[in-house]
CSV table of C-alpha atoms in Angstrom, one decimal:
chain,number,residue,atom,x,y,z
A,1,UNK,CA,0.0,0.0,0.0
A,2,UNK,CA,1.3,3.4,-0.9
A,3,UNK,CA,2.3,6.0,1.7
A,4,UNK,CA,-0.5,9.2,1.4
A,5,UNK,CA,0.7,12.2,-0.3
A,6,UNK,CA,1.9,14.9,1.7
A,7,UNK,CA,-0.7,17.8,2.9
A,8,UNK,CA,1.6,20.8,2.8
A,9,UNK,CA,4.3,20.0,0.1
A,10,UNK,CA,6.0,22.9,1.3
A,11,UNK,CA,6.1,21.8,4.6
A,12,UNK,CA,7.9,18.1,6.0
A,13,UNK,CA,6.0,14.8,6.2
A,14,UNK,CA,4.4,14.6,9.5
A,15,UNK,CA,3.8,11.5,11.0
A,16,UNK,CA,1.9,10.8,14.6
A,17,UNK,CA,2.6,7.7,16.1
A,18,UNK,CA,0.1,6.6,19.0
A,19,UNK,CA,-0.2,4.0,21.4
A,20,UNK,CA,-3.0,3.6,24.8
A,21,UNK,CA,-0.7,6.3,27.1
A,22,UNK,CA,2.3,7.6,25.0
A,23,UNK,CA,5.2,6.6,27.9
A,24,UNK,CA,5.5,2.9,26.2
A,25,UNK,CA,5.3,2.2,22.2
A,26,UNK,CA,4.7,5.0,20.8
A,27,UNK,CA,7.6,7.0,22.0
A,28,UNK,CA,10.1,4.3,21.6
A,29,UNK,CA,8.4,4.0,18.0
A,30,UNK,CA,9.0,7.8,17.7
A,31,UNK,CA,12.6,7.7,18.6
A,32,UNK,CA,13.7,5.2,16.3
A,33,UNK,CA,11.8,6.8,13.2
A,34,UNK,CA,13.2,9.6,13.7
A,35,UNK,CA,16.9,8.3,14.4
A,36,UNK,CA,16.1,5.5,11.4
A,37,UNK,CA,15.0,8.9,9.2
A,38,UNK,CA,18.0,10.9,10.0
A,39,UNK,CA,20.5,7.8,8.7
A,40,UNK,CA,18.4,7.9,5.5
A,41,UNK,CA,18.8,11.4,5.2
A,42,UNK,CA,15.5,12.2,5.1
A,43,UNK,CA,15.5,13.9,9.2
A,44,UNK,CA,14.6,17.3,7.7
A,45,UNK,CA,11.8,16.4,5.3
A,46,UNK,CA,10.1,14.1,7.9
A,47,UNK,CA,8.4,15.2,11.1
A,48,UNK,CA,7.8,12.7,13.6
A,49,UNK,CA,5.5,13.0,17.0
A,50,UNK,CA,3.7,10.5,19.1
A,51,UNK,CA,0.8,10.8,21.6
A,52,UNK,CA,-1.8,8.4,23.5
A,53,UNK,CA,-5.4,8.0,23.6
A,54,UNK,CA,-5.9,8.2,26.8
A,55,UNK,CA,-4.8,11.0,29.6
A,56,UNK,CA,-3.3,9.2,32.5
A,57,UNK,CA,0.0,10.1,31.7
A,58,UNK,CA,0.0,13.5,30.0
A,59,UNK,CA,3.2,15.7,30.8
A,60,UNK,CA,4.8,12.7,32.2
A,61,UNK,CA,7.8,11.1,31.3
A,62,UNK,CA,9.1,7.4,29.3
A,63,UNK,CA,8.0,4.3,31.1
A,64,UNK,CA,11.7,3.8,32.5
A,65,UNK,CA,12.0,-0.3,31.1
A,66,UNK,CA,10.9,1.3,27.9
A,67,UNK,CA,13.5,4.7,28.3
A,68,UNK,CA,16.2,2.2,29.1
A,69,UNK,CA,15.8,-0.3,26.2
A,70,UNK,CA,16.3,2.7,23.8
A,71,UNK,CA,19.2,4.2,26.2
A,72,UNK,CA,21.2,0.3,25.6
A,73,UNK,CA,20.4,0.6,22.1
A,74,UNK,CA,21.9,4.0,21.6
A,75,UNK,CA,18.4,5.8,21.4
A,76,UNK,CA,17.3,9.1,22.6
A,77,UNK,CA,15.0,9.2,25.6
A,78,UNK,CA,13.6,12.3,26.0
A,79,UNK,CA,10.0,12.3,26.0
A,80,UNK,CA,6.9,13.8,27.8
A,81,UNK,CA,4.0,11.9,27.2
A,82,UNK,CA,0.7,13.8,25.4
A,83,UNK,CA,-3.0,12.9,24.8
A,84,UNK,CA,-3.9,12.8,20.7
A,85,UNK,CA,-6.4,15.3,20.0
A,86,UNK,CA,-8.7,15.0,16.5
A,87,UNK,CA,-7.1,18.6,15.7
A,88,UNK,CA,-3.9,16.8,15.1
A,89,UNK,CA,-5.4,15.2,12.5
A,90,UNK,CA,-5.3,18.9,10.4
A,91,UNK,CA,-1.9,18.2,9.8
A,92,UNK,CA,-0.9,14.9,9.7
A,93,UNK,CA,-0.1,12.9,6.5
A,94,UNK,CA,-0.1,9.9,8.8
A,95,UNK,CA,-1.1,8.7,11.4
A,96,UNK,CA,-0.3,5.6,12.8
A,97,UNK,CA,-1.5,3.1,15.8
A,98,UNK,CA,0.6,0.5,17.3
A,99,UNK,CA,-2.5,-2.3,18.1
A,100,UNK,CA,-6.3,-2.5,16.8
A,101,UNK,CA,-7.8,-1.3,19.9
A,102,UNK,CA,-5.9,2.7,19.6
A,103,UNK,CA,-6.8,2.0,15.6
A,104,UNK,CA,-10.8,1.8,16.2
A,105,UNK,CA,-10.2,4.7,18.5
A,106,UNK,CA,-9.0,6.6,15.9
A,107,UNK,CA,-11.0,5.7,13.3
A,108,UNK,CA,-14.0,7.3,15.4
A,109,UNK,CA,-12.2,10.0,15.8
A,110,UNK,CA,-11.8,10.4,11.9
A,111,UNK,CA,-14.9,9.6,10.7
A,112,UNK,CA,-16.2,12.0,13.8
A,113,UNK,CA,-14.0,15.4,14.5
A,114,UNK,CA,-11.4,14.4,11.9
A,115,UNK,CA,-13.9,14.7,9.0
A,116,UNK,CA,-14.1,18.4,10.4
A,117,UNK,CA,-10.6,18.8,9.8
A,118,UNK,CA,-10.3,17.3,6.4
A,119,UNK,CA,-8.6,13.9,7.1
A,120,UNK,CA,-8.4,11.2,5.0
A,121,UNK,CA,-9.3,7.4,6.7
A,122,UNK,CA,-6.8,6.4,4.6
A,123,UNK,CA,-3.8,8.3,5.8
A,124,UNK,CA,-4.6,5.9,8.8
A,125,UNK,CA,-2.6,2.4,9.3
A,126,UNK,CA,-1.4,0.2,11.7
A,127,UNK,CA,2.5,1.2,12.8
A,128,UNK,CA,4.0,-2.5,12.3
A,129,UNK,CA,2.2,-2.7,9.1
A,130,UNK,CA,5.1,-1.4,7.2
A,131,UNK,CA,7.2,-4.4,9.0
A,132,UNK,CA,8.9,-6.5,6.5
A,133,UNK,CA,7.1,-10.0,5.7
A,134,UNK,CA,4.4,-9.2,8.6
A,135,UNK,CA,2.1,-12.2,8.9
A,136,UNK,CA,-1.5,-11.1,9.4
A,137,UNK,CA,-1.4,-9.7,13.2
A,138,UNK,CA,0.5,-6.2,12.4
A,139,UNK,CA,0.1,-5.4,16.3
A,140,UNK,CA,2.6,-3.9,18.6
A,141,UNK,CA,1.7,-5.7,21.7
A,142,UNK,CA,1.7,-3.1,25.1
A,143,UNK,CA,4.4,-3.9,27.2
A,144,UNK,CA,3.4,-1.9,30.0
A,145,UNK,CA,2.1,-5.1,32.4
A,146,UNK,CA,4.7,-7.5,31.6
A,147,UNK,CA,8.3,-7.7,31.9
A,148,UNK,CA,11.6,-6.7,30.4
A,149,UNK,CA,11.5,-9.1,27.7
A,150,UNK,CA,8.4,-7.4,26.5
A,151,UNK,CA,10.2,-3.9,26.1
A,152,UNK,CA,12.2,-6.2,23.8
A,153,UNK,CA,10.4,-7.5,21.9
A,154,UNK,CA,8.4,-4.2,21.1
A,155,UNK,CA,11.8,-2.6,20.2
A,156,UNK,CA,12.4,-5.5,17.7
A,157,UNK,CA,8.8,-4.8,16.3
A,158,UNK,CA,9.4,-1.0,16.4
A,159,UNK,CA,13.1,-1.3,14.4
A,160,UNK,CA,11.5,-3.9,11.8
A,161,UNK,CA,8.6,-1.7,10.9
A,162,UNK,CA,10.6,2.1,11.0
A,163,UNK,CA,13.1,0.4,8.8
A,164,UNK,CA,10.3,-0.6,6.1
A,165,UNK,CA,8.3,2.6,6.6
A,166,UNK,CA,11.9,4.3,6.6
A,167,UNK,CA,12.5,2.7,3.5
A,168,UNK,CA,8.9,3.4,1.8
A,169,UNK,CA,9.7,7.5,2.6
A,170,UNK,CA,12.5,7.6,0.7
A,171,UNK,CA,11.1,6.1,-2.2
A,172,UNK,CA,7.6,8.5,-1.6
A,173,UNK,CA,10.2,11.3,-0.8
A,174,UNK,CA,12.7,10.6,-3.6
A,175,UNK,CA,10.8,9.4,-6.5
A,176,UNK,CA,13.3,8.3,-9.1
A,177,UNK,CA,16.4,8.9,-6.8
């Protein structure tokens, strides 16, 4: 499936990445886009941001397994955590969910408040979907309850499917090149 054309072709790509309470997957997803987009070159043309459905966490910081994972791995880790709003849909080119439970919640907000702001259904996927060879489940599990190993595993996940989105931007971004 083909990456949505940008909104503002003046302007850089922006992507929202969002998970349940933005301290877990969708920050750790955020920080290896971007780092994944700046080794392509392409850090300047594309924006990157995450957020969370809900508002437990808003202003807080990185759930610490999931800030020390990225800190082995050479990742940044500064973060404070923010609730999605359906105005962020005005200027998103996409937006993307980590699991099928923050997807339907975003897919009411498009078809609700998004419609108000002019946003595509389409410019609405599932994070892990750009994964390499993904089998039918394009889910980033959440972490949050579990242990360790899970923070893991979700930063496999996250690196598999930045690299093929990565990938899929420069070809968007660099037609012919």
């Amino acid at each position: 499936m083909s990456l949505p054309k940008q909104r503002d072709p003046e302007g850089p790509y922006r992507i929202v990445v969002v998970c349940l309470g933005n301290i877990c997957r969708s920050p750790m997803a955020e920080q290896v886009l971007r780092a994944d987009l700046d080794r392509a070159g392409l850090g300047d043309r594309v924006e990157v941001t995450s957020s969370g459905t809900g508002d437990w966490h808003v202003g807080g910081t990185m759930d610490p397994r999931a800030a020390s994972i990225l800190g082995v791995h050479g990742y940044p880790v500064e973060h404070t955590a923010r609730q999605f709003r359906p105005t962020d849909l005005a200027d998103a080119d996409l937006v993307l969910a980590m699991d099928l439970d923050n997807h339907e919640e975003l897919s009411a907000a498009v078809t609700g408040q998004g419609a108000e702001h002019g946003f595509d259904p389409s410019r609405l996927r599932l994070f892990r979907s750009f994964a390499p060879g993904i089998g039918p489940n394009p889910e980033v599990p959440d972490p949050y309850y579990g242990g360790d190993d899970g923070f893991t595993a979700v930063l496999n996940m996250v690196e598999a499917a930045a690299k093929g989105l990565t990938d899929q931007l420069d070809e968007h971004l660099n037609p012919g090149g």
